[in-house]
Amino acid sequence: MQSATGSDRLFQNLIFDPALQAVAEKVADGVRLSASNGITLFNSSDLLGIGFLANYVRLKKNQNRTYFICNCHINYTNICQNGCAFCAFGKKEDEAGAYTMSVAEVLACARKGAQPGLSEFHLVGGINPQIPFSYYIDILNALKNEFPAVQIQAFTAVEIAHLAGLCQCSIKETLMILRDAGLDSLPGGGAEIFSPRIRNKICSQKLSSDQWLDVMRQAHNLGISSNATMLYGHYETIEERVEHFIRLRALQDDTDGFLAFIPLAFHPHNTQMAELPRTSAIDDLKTIAAARLMLDNFPHIKAFWIMLGLPIAQLSLCFGADDIDGTVMEERITHAAGATTAQALTRNQLKNLIQEVGQIPVERDTLYNFVETYSLVAQASST
Ligand code: V47
């Protein structure tokens, strides 16, 4: 009879749900989890067991480091023709509160957010049929001209597909034109949930999942990295969440172009789906942990503090996340839907949040190059 090793015993002692044992064995052996393992994770109520497994993988991949970035979000227009039911940010052109920033206003916003050591501008906007293709090129040129050292992470796959239509070019050509104008990487938005059943219900006018994945594939093939997201906590089933992971993981096997996965917790306020409740803390933590365990080829899992709130974002760092996003400066999409988080955090606040959970804060750039590594020492107060 074989005797259990120290790590076998550790796994057995920390996992209480017998249904998780098979998953735990795979995790210990570094074996890829199946869709059915993913469903087991979501269906288990052994939250600490799931968290232990996700943290084990997180430590193997990223040690005790947690990343953050000095970034500045700019939501250049909220006018959007897609009318997604989950979105409180998008407005019709003639609706009160609709806006489109001029190129000068985008620059003014960038100057306001340009703290010393800024690494990234993060630009996302609605699909506004009135904006010409030249506007996007002008924004990229203007930002790169004034801030040559700041990386530009801009335009979700949804915007890229729209821009390809505007300039009547292929996705590949469009990405090449944007890259020449200053685009460095793509954010992960617009993925929502890949299930056609739910897409038809909550964002029927948006590009399909196949199109979203195709834009990402083509970006990665050109050497343009991106993130990926999943909007959860609405009408989707656990099976549909797991299917979303599996499709992302398959694309990552082919391209290795995804940097981070970011689960986005649905905020119902002011949306057409306002009858739905906010996600629970348990669901948020399980989703982060399941993502870490299922997306074995993604280098990073990000806990977007704006959407999760600081307490859950901080706890997520013990449930598989190794990135807490950044300073942000001004965020309109989640705040339109009822987020009660601040608009911005300072570098020190982010650093202290990470140190408080006993992890090493690493300030990064868009591509996860180290900008500065801080000490492991927890600070008593945040500034
Ligand atoms: O695509 C819209 C989501 C996304 C709501 O790549 C909502 O690093 C919750 O993608 N409740 C845009 N979510 C934001 C985004 C993002 C955010 C942070 C970091 C990164 C990254 C990307 O926001 C949309 C949509 O999925 N969203 N409305 C809502 N009511």
Short mmCIF file of C-alpha atoms and ligand atoms in Angstrom, two decimals:
data_model
loop_
_atom_site.label_atom_id
_atom_site.label_comp_id
_atom_site.label_asym_id
_atom_site.label_seq_id
_atom_site.Cartn_x
_atom_site.Cartn_y
_atom_site.Cartn_z
CA MET A 1 0.00 0.00 0.00
CA GLN A 2 1.38 3.44 -0.90
CA SER A 3 1.68 5.94 1.97
CA ALA A 4 0.29 9.45 1.46
CA THR A 5 2.91 12.15 0.89
CA GLY A 6 2.94 15.37 2.94
CA SER A 7 1.24 17.32 0.17
CA ASP A 8 -1.39 14.56 -0.36
CA ARG A 9 -2.22 14.75 3.33
CA LEU A 10 -2.35 18.55 3.20
CA PHE A 11 -4.82 18.37 0.31
CA GLN A 12 -6.93 15.74 2.08
CA ASN A 13 -7.04 17.71 5.32
CA LEU A 14 -8.04 20.97 3.72
CA ILE A 15 -10.74 19.71 1.36
CA PHE A 16 -13.94 18.81 3.19
CA ASP A 17 -16.28 18.16 0.26
CA PRO A 18 -15.70 14.57 -0.97
CA ALA A 19 -16.91 15.70 -4.43
CA LEU A 20 -13.81 17.93 -4.64
CA GLN A 21 -11.31 15.12 -4.02
CA ALA A 22 -11.00 14.15 -7.69
CA VAL A 23 -10.49 17.81 -8.62
CA ALA A 24 -7.90 18.19 -5.85
CA GLU A 25 -5.95 15.19 -7.13
CA LYS A 26 -5.81 16.68 -10.62
CA VAL A 27 -4.71 20.06 -9.23
CA ALA A 28 -1.98 18.39 -7.15
CA ASP A 29 -0.77 16.49 -10.22
CA GLY A 30 -0.99 19.53 -12.53
CA VAL A 31 -3.62 17.85 -14.72
CA ARG A 32 -6.05 20.03 -16.71
CA LEU A 33 -9.58 20.20 -15.30
CA SER A 34 -12.54 19.09 -17.41
CA ALA A 35 -15.85 20.92 -17.88
CA SER A 36 -17.40 18.52 -15.40
CA ASN A 37 -14.69 19.41 -12.83
CA GLY A 38 -15.56 23.08 -13.36
CA ILE A 39 -19.22 22.37 -12.64
CA THR A 40 -18.22 20.45 -9.49
CA LEU A 41 -16.29 23.51 -8.28
CA PHE A 42 -19.27 25.82 -8.70
CA ASN A 43 -21.67 23.31 -7.11
CA SER A 44 -19.52 22.70 -4.05
CA SER A 45 -20.13 24.69 -0.89
CA ASP A 46 -16.61 23.99 0.39
CA LEU A 47 -15.53 27.57 -0.28
CA LEU A 48 -12.29 27.30 1.67
CA GLY A 49 -11.41 24.04 -0.06
CA ILE A 50 -11.94 25.65 -3.47
CA GLY A 51 -9.96 28.70 -2.35
CA PHE A 52 -7.11 26.51 -1.12
CA LEU A 53 -6.88 24.81 -4.52
CA ALA A 54 -7.00 28.10 -6.43
CA ASN A 55 -4.42 29.67 -4.14
CA TYR A 56 -2.17 26.63 -4.64
CA VAL A 57 -2.25 27.21 -8.42
CA ARG A 58 -1.84 30.96 -7.98
CA LEU A 59 1.27 30.44 -5.84
CA LYS A 60 2.76 28.03 -8.37
CA LYS A 61 2.18 30.53 -11.21
CA ASN A 62 2.81 33.89 -9.58
CA GLN A 63 4.32 33.12 -6.19
CA ASN A 64 3.32 35.57 -3.50
CA ARG A 65 3.24 38.54 -5.89
CA THR A 66 0.17 40.64 -6.56
CA TYR A 67 0.18 43.04 -9.45
CA PHE A 68 -1.29 46.49 -9.85
CA ILE A 69 -0.90 49.23 -12.44
CA CYS A 70 -0.96 53.02 -12.51
CA ASN A 71 -3.62 53.41 -15.17
CA CYS A 72 -6.23 55.91 -16.28
CA HIS A 73 -9.59 54.82 -17.71
CA ILE A 74 -11.17 57.05 -20.36
CA ASN A 75 -14.72 56.26 -21.53
CA TYR A 76 -14.72 58.52 -24.59
CA THR A 77 -18.42 58.17 -25.53
CA ASN A 78 -21.49 56.62 -23.94
CA ILE A 79 -23.57 56.77 -27.11
CA CYS A 80 -24.17 53.20 -28.21
CA GLN A 81 -26.35 51.59 -30.85
CA ASN A 82 -26.23 48.13 -29.26
CA GLY A 83 -28.71 48.72 -26.43
CA CYS A 84 -27.48 45.79 -24.31
CA ALA A 85 -29.96 44.96 -21.56
CA PHE A 86 -27.24 44.67 -18.88
CA CYS A 87 -25.72 48.08 -19.59
CA ALA A 88 -26.56 51.29 -17.72
CA PHE A 89 -23.78 53.27 -19.39
CA GLY A 90 -24.92 53.26 -23.03
CA LYS A 91 -27.33 56.00 -24.20
CA LYS A 92 -29.12 56.82 -27.43
CA GLU A 93 -27.84 59.97 -29.16
CA ASP A 94 -30.84 62.12 -28.14
CA GLU A 95 -31.05 60.83 -24.56
CA ALA A 96 -30.24 63.06 -21.57
CA GLY A 97 -26.65 62.56 -20.45
CA ALA A 98 -25.39 61.29 -23.82
CA TYR A 99 -21.85 62.50 -24.55
CA THR A 100 -18.94 62.12 -26.92
CA MET A 101 -15.60 63.63 -25.96
CA SER A 102 -13.78 65.60 -28.62
CA VAL A 103 -10.15 64.62 -29.20
CA ALA A 104 -9.19 67.70 -27.12
CA GLU A 105 -11.46 66.49 -24.29
CA VAL A 106 -9.90 63.02 -24.39
CA LEU A 107 -6.48 64.69 -24.10
CA ALA A 108 -7.69 66.88 -21.23
CA CYS A 109 -8.94 63.75 -19.44
CA ALA A 110 -5.58 62.06 -20.06
CA ARG A 111 -3.70 65.08 -18.67
CA LYS A 112 -5.88 65.05 -15.58
CA GLY A 113 -5.08 61.37 -15.03
CA ALA A 114 -1.41 61.63 -15.93
CA GLN A 115 0.07 61.04 -12.48
CA PRO A 116 3.84 60.52 -12.28
CA GLY A 117 4.71 56.99 -13.39
CA LEU A 118 1.45 56.44 -15.30
CA SER A 119 1.79 53.21 -17.32
CA GLU A 120 -1.46 52.81 -19.23
CA PHE A 121 -4.46 54.56 -20.75
CA HIS A 122 -7.47 52.23 -20.85
CA LEU A 123 -9.99 53.43 -23.45
CA VAL A 124 -13.43 51.88 -23.92
CA GLY A 125 -16.57 53.47 -25.37
CA GLY A 126 -19.98 52.75 -26.86
CA ILE A 127 -20.64 51.89 -30.50
CA ASN A 128 -21.48 55.39 -31.65
CA PRO A 129 -22.44 55.45 -35.35
CA GLN A 130 -21.74 59.20 -35.59
CA ILE A 131 -18.00 58.91 -34.88
CA PRO A 132 -15.82 58.60 -38.00
CA PHE A 133 -12.85 56.22 -38.21
CA SER A 134 -10.46 59.19 -38.24
CA TYR A 135 -11.51 60.08 -34.65
CA TYR A 136 -10.04 56.83 -33.31
CA ILE A 137 -6.79 57.40 -35.19
CA ASP A 138 -6.66 61.00 -33.97
CA ILE A 139 -7.13 59.89 -30.34
CA LEU A 140 -4.36 57.31 -30.59
CA ASN A 141 -1.99 59.75 -32.35
CA ALA A 142 -2.69 62.54 -29.88
CA LEU A 143 -2.17 60.33 -26.81
CA LYS A 144 1.02 58.74 -28.17
CA ASN A 145 2.36 62.11 -29.23
CA GLU A 146 1.92 63.69 -25.81
CA PHE A 147 2.55 60.56 -23.68
CA PRO A 148 4.95 58.39 -25.69
CA ALA A 149 5.91 56.27 -22.65
CA VAL A 150 2.33 55.38 -21.70
CA GLN A 151 0.89 52.19 -23.21
CA ILE A 152 -2.55 52.39 -24.80
CA GLN A 153 -4.92 49.53 -24.03
CA ALA A 154 -7.95 50.44 -26.09
CA PHE A 155 -11.09 49.25 -27.83
CA THR A 156 -12.80 45.98 -27.00
CA ALA A 157 -13.31 43.36 -29.71
CA VAL A 158 -16.78 44.89 -30.19
CA GLU A 159 -15.27 48.28 -31.06
CA ILE A 160 -12.61 46.66 -33.28
CA ALA A 161 -15.30 44.85 -35.32
CA HIS A 162 -17.24 48.13 -35.62
CA LEU A 163 -14.09 50.00 -36.72
CA ALA A 164 -13.39 47.37 -39.36
CA GLY A 165 -16.85 48.09 -40.76
CA LEU A 166 -16.17 51.83 -40.69
CA CYS A 167 -12.87 51.69 -42.56
CA GLN A 168 -14.07 48.82 -44.76
CA CYS A 169 -11.01 46.78 -43.97
CA SER A 170 -10.55 43.27 -42.64
CA ILE A 171 -10.14 42.83 -38.87
CA LYS A 172 -6.44 42.15 -39.44
CA GLU A 173 -5.92 45.31 -41.53
CA THR A 174 -7.90 47.39 -39.03
CA LEU A 175 -5.77 46.15 -36.16
CA MET A 176 -2.61 46.93 -38.15
CA ILE A 177 -3.81 50.49 -38.86
CA LEU A 178 -4.68 51.03 -35.19
CA ARG A 179 -1.37 49.55 -34.07
CA ASP A 180 0.50 51.93 -36.40
CA ALA A 181 -1.42 54.82 -34.81
CA GLY A 182 -0.40 53.80 -31.27
CA LEU A 183 -2.62 50.94 -30.07
CA ASP A 184 -0.62 48.59 -27.84
CA SER A 185 -3.12 46.04 -26.50
CA LEU A 186 -6.83 45.26 -26.26
CA PRO A 187 -8.96 45.23 -23.11
CA GLY A 188 -11.08 42.16 -22.45
CA GLY A 189 -14.58 43.65 -22.58
CA GLY A 190 -17.48 42.64 -24.78
CA ALA A 191 -17.12 38.90 -24.21
CA GLU A 192 -20.13 38.95 -21.84
CA ILE A 193 -21.08 35.28 -21.84
CA PHE A 194 -20.48 33.19 -24.96
CA SER A 195 -23.71 31.17 -24.69
CA PRO A 196 -25.88 32.15 -27.72
CA ARG A 197 -28.98 31.52 -25.57
CA ILE A 198 -27.99 34.32 -23.18
CA ARG A 199 -26.40 36.57 -25.80
CA ASN A 200 -29.72 36.64 -27.66
CA LYS A 201 -31.42 37.68 -24.47
CA ILE A 202 -29.04 40.32 -23.10
CA CYS A 203 -27.05 41.66 -26.05
CA SER A 204 -28.65 40.53 -29.29
CA GLN A 205 -27.19 43.43 -31.33
CA LYS A 206 -23.61 42.77 -30.25
CA LEU A 207 -21.08 40.74 -32.22
CA SER A 208 -21.34 36.97 -31.73
CA SER A 209 -19.04 34.94 -29.50
CA ASP A 210 -17.34 33.48 -32.57
CA GLN A 211 -16.67 37.00 -33.83
CA TRP A 212 -15.33 38.10 -30.41
CA LEU A 213 -12.97 35.13 -30.33
CA ASP A 214 -11.93 35.74 -33.94
CA VAL A 215 -10.97 39.38 -33.24
CA MET A 216 -8.86 38.19 -30.32
CA ARG A 217 -7.25 35.44 -32.40
CA GLN A 218 -6.30 37.90 -35.10
CA ALA A 219 -4.94 40.41 -32.58
CA HIS A 220 -2.84 37.71 -30.93
CA ASN A 221 -1.56 36.52 -34.31
CA LEU A 222 -0.29 40.07 -34.91
CA GLY A 223 1.45 40.07 -31.54
CA ILE A 224 -1.18 42.32 -29.93
CA SER A 225 -1.95 40.97 -26.46
CA SER A 226 -5.35 41.24 -24.84
CA ASN A 227 -7.39 40.44 -21.78
CA ALA A 228 -10.61 38.43 -21.58
CA THR A 229 -13.69 38.95 -19.42
CA MET A 230 -16.89 37.15 -18.49
CA LEU A 231 -20.00 38.98 -17.32
CA TYR A 232 -21.59 36.73 -14.67
CA GLY A 233 -24.41 36.83 -12.15
CA HIS A 234 -27.41 37.32 -14.47
CA TYR A 235 -29.34 34.64 -16.36
CA GLU A 236 -26.43 32.33 -17.18
CA THR A 237 -26.15 28.79 -15.81
CA ILE A 238 -23.05 27.32 -14.19
CA GLU A 239 -22.64 25.16 -17.29
CA GLU A 240 -22.58 28.31 -19.45
CA ARG A 241 -19.89 29.90 -17.26
CA VAL A 242 -17.77 26.75 -17.55
CA GLU A 243 -18.31 26.63 -21.32
CA HIS A 244 -17.07 30.26 -21.45
CA PHE A 245 -13.87 29.21 -19.67
CA ILE A 246 -13.37 26.24 -21.98
CA ARG A 247 -13.66 28.39 -25.13
CA LEU A 248 -11.20 30.95 -23.77
CA ARG A 249 -8.80 28.21 -22.74
CA ALA A 250 -8.95 26.62 -26.20
CA LEU A 251 -8.10 29.92 -27.89
CA GLN A 252 -5.27 30.53 -25.43
CA ASP A 253 -3.87 27.08 -26.27
CA ASP A 254 -3.65 28.25 -29.90
CA THR A 255 -2.38 31.83 -29.48
CA ASP A 256 -1.01 32.39 -25.96
CA GLY A 257 -2.06 36.01 -26.41
CA PHE A 258 -4.26 36.54 -23.34
CA LEU A 259 -2.61 38.28 -20.40
CA ALA A 260 -5.39 38.25 -17.81
CA PHE A 261 -8.91 37.00 -17.26
CA ILE A 262 -11.31 39.31 -15.43
CA PRO A 263 -14.66 38.03 -14.14
CA LEU A 264 -17.11 40.97 -14.17
CA ALA A 265 -19.87 40.78 -11.55
CA PHE A 266 -23.18 42.03 -12.97
CA HIS A 267 -24.44 45.32 -11.47
CA PRO A 268 -28.21 45.59 -12.05
CA HIS A 269 -28.97 49.20 -11.07
CA ASN A 270 -30.39 51.40 -13.91
CA THR A 271 -30.33 48.49 -16.37
CA GLN A 272 -33.15 46.64 -18.14
CA MET A 273 -32.31 43.72 -15.85
CA ALA A 274 -32.75 45.68 -12.62
CA GLU A 275 -34.94 42.91 -11.13
CA LEU A 276 -31.84 40.75 -10.61
CA PRO A 277 -29.95 40.84 -7.30
CA ARG A 278 -26.25 41.69 -6.98
CA THR A 279 -23.92 38.70 -6.91
CA SER A 280 -23.07 37.33 -3.46
CA ALA A 281 -19.60 37.38 -1.94
CA ILE A 282 -19.58 33.57 -2.11
CA ASP A 283 -20.35 33.60 -5.84
CA ASP A 284 -17.69 36.27 -6.51
CA LEU A 285 -14.99 34.30 -4.67
CA LYS A 286 -15.99 30.97 -6.21
CA THR A 287 -15.96 32.49 -9.69
CA ILE A 288 -12.47 33.92 -9.21
CA ALA A 289 -11.25 30.58 -7.85
CA ALA A 290 -12.94 28.51 -10.58
CA ALA A 291 -11.41 30.81 -13.21
CA ARG A 292 -7.93 30.32 -11.72
CA LEU A 293 -8.40 26.56 -11.72
CA MET A 294 -10.01 26.17 -15.16
CA LEU A 295 -7.88 28.71 -17.06
CA ASP A 296 -4.62 26.88 -16.48
CA ASN A 297 -2.96 28.61 -19.44
CA PHE A 298 -3.83 32.19 -18.41
CA PRO A 299 -0.92 33.84 -16.62
CA HIS A 300 -3.09 36.19 -14.55
CA ILE A 301 -6.52 36.43 -12.93
CA LYS A 302 -7.62 39.96 -12.14
CA ALA A 303 -9.96 41.05 -9.33
CA PHE A 304 -11.31 44.35 -10.70
CA TRP A 305 -11.79 46.25 -7.43
CA ILE A 306 -14.16 48.77 -9.01
CA MET A 307 -16.77 46.03 -9.59
CA LEU A 308 -16.03 43.71 -6.67
CA GLY A 309 -15.63 46.38 -3.99
CA LEU A 310 -12.47 46.55 -1.90
CA PRO A 311 -13.29 43.85 0.69
CA ILE A 312 -14.09 41.16 -1.89
CA ALA A 313 -11.27 42.27 -4.22
CA GLN A 314 -8.83 41.95 -1.33
CA LEU A 315 -10.19 38.51 -0.34
CA SER A 316 -9.97 37.41 -3.98
CA LEU A 317 -6.20 37.65 -3.66
CA CYS A 318 -6.43 34.58 -1.39
CA PHE A 319 -8.78 32.80 -3.83
CA GLY A 320 -6.61 32.70 -6.96
CA ALA A 321 -6.42 36.32 -8.18
CA ASP A 322 -2.94 37.80 -8.52
CA ASP A 323 -3.89 41.22 -9.91
CA ILE A 324 -6.14 43.92 -8.49
CA ASP A 325 -6.16 46.27 -11.53
CA GLY A 326 -5.05 49.82 -10.83
CA THR A 327 -5.56 53.45 -9.96
CA VAL A 328 -8.30 53.76 -12.67
CA MET A 329 -8.95 57.51 -12.01
CA GLU A 330 -12.45 57.67 -13.49
CA GLU A 331 -14.78 54.78 -14.32
CA ARG A 332 -18.24 55.29 -15.76
CA ILE A 333 -19.53 51.87 -16.91
CA THR A 334 -19.96 50.17 -13.52
CA HIS A 335 -20.74 53.38 -11.67
CA ALA A 336 -23.68 54.00 -14.02
CA ALA A 337 -24.96 50.58 -12.88
CA GLY A 338 -24.74 51.30 -9.18
CA ALA A 339 -21.14 50.60 -8.16
CA THR A 340 -20.43 52.30 -4.85
CA THR A 341 -16.65 52.01 -5.03
CA ALA A 342 -14.43 55.08 -5.28
CA GLN A 343 -13.48 56.45 -8.68
CA ALA A 344 -9.78 56.05 -8.00
CA LEU A 345 -7.23 54.57 -5.61
CA THR A 346 -3.72 55.82 -5.02
CA ARG A 347 -0.60 53.73 -5.54
CA ASN A 348 -0.22 53.62 -1.74
CA GLN A 349 -3.76 52.41 -1.15
CA LEU A 350 -3.28 49.59 -3.67
CA LYS A 351 0.09 48.70 -2.17
CA ASN A 352 -1.39 48.62 1.36
CA LEU A 353 -4.39 46.49 0.31
CA ILE A 354 -1.98 43.89 -1.06
CA GLN A 355 0.44 44.01 1.88
CA GLU A 356 -2.43 43.54 4.31
CA VAL A 357 -3.07 40.04 2.90
CA GLY A 358 0.61 39.15 3.23
CA GLN A 359 1.48 39.45 -0.45
CA ILE A 360 4.20 41.35 -2.31
CA PRO A 361 2.87 44.32 -4.29
CA VAL A 362 4.36 44.54 -7.77
CA GLU A 363 3.62 47.61 -9.83
CA ARG A 364 3.47 46.47 -13.45
CA ASP A 365 3.03 47.84 -16.95
CA THR A 366 0.38 46.60 -19.41
CA LEU A 367 2.47 43.57 -20.39
CA TYR A 368 3.24 42.63 -16.76
CA ASN A 369 6.82 43.90 -16.89
CA PHE A 370 7.84 44.88 -13.36
CA VAL A 371 7.88 48.64 -12.75
CA GLU A 372 8.56 48.40 -9.02
CA THR A 373 8.50 45.64 -6.42
CA TYR A 374 7.56 46.70 -2.90
CA SER A 375 8.21 45.10 0.48
CA LEU A 376 5.98 42.54 2.17
CA VAL A 377 5.44 44.84 5.16
CA ALA A 378 1.84 45.74 5.98
CA GLN A 379 1.17 49.42 6.56
CA ALA A 380 -1.01 50.55 9.46
CA SER A 381 -2.82 53.28 7.52
CA SER A 382 -3.45 54.02 3.86
CA THR A 383 -2.90 57.38 2.24
O1 V47 B 1 -17.91 44.68 -21.81
C1 V47 B 1 -21.27 46.59 -18.69
C2 V47 B 1 -19.20 45.11 -18.55
C3 V47 B 1 -17.37 45.69 -19.70
C4 V47 B 1 -22.15 46.18 -16.78
O2 V47 B 1 -9.40 44.34 -19.83
C5 V47 B 1 -20.94 45.50 -16.85
O3 V47 B 1 -8.37 44.89 -18.00
C6 V47 B 1 -21.23 44.68 -14.74
O4 V47 B 1 -14.30 45.11 -20.07
N1 V47 B 1 -22.42 45.28 -14.61
C7 V47 B 1 -16.40 46.82 -19.96
N2 V47 B 1 -20.47 44.75 -15.85
C8 V47 B 1 -15.32 46.88 -18.90
C9 V47 B 1 -14.21 45.90 -19.18
C10 V47 B 1 -13.00 45.88 -18.34
C11 V47 B 1 -13.02 46.39 -17.08
C12 V47 B 1 -11.84 46.37 -16.32
C13 V47 B 1 -10.68 45.87 -16.84
C14 V47 B 1 -10.67 45.35 -18.12
C15 V47 B 1 -9.41 44.82 -18.70
C16 V47 B 1 -11.84 45.35 -18.89
O5 V47 B 1 -18.15 46.00 -18.57
C17 V47 B 1 -18.39 45.40 -20.74
C18 V47 B 1 -19.38 44.59 -19.96
O6 V47 B 1 -19.04 43.24 -19.94
N3 V47 B 1 -20.44 45.75 -18.06
N4 V47 B 1 -22.34 46.85 -17.92
C19 V47 B 1 -22.93 46.03 -15.59
N5 V47 B 1 -24.12 46.60 -15.47
#
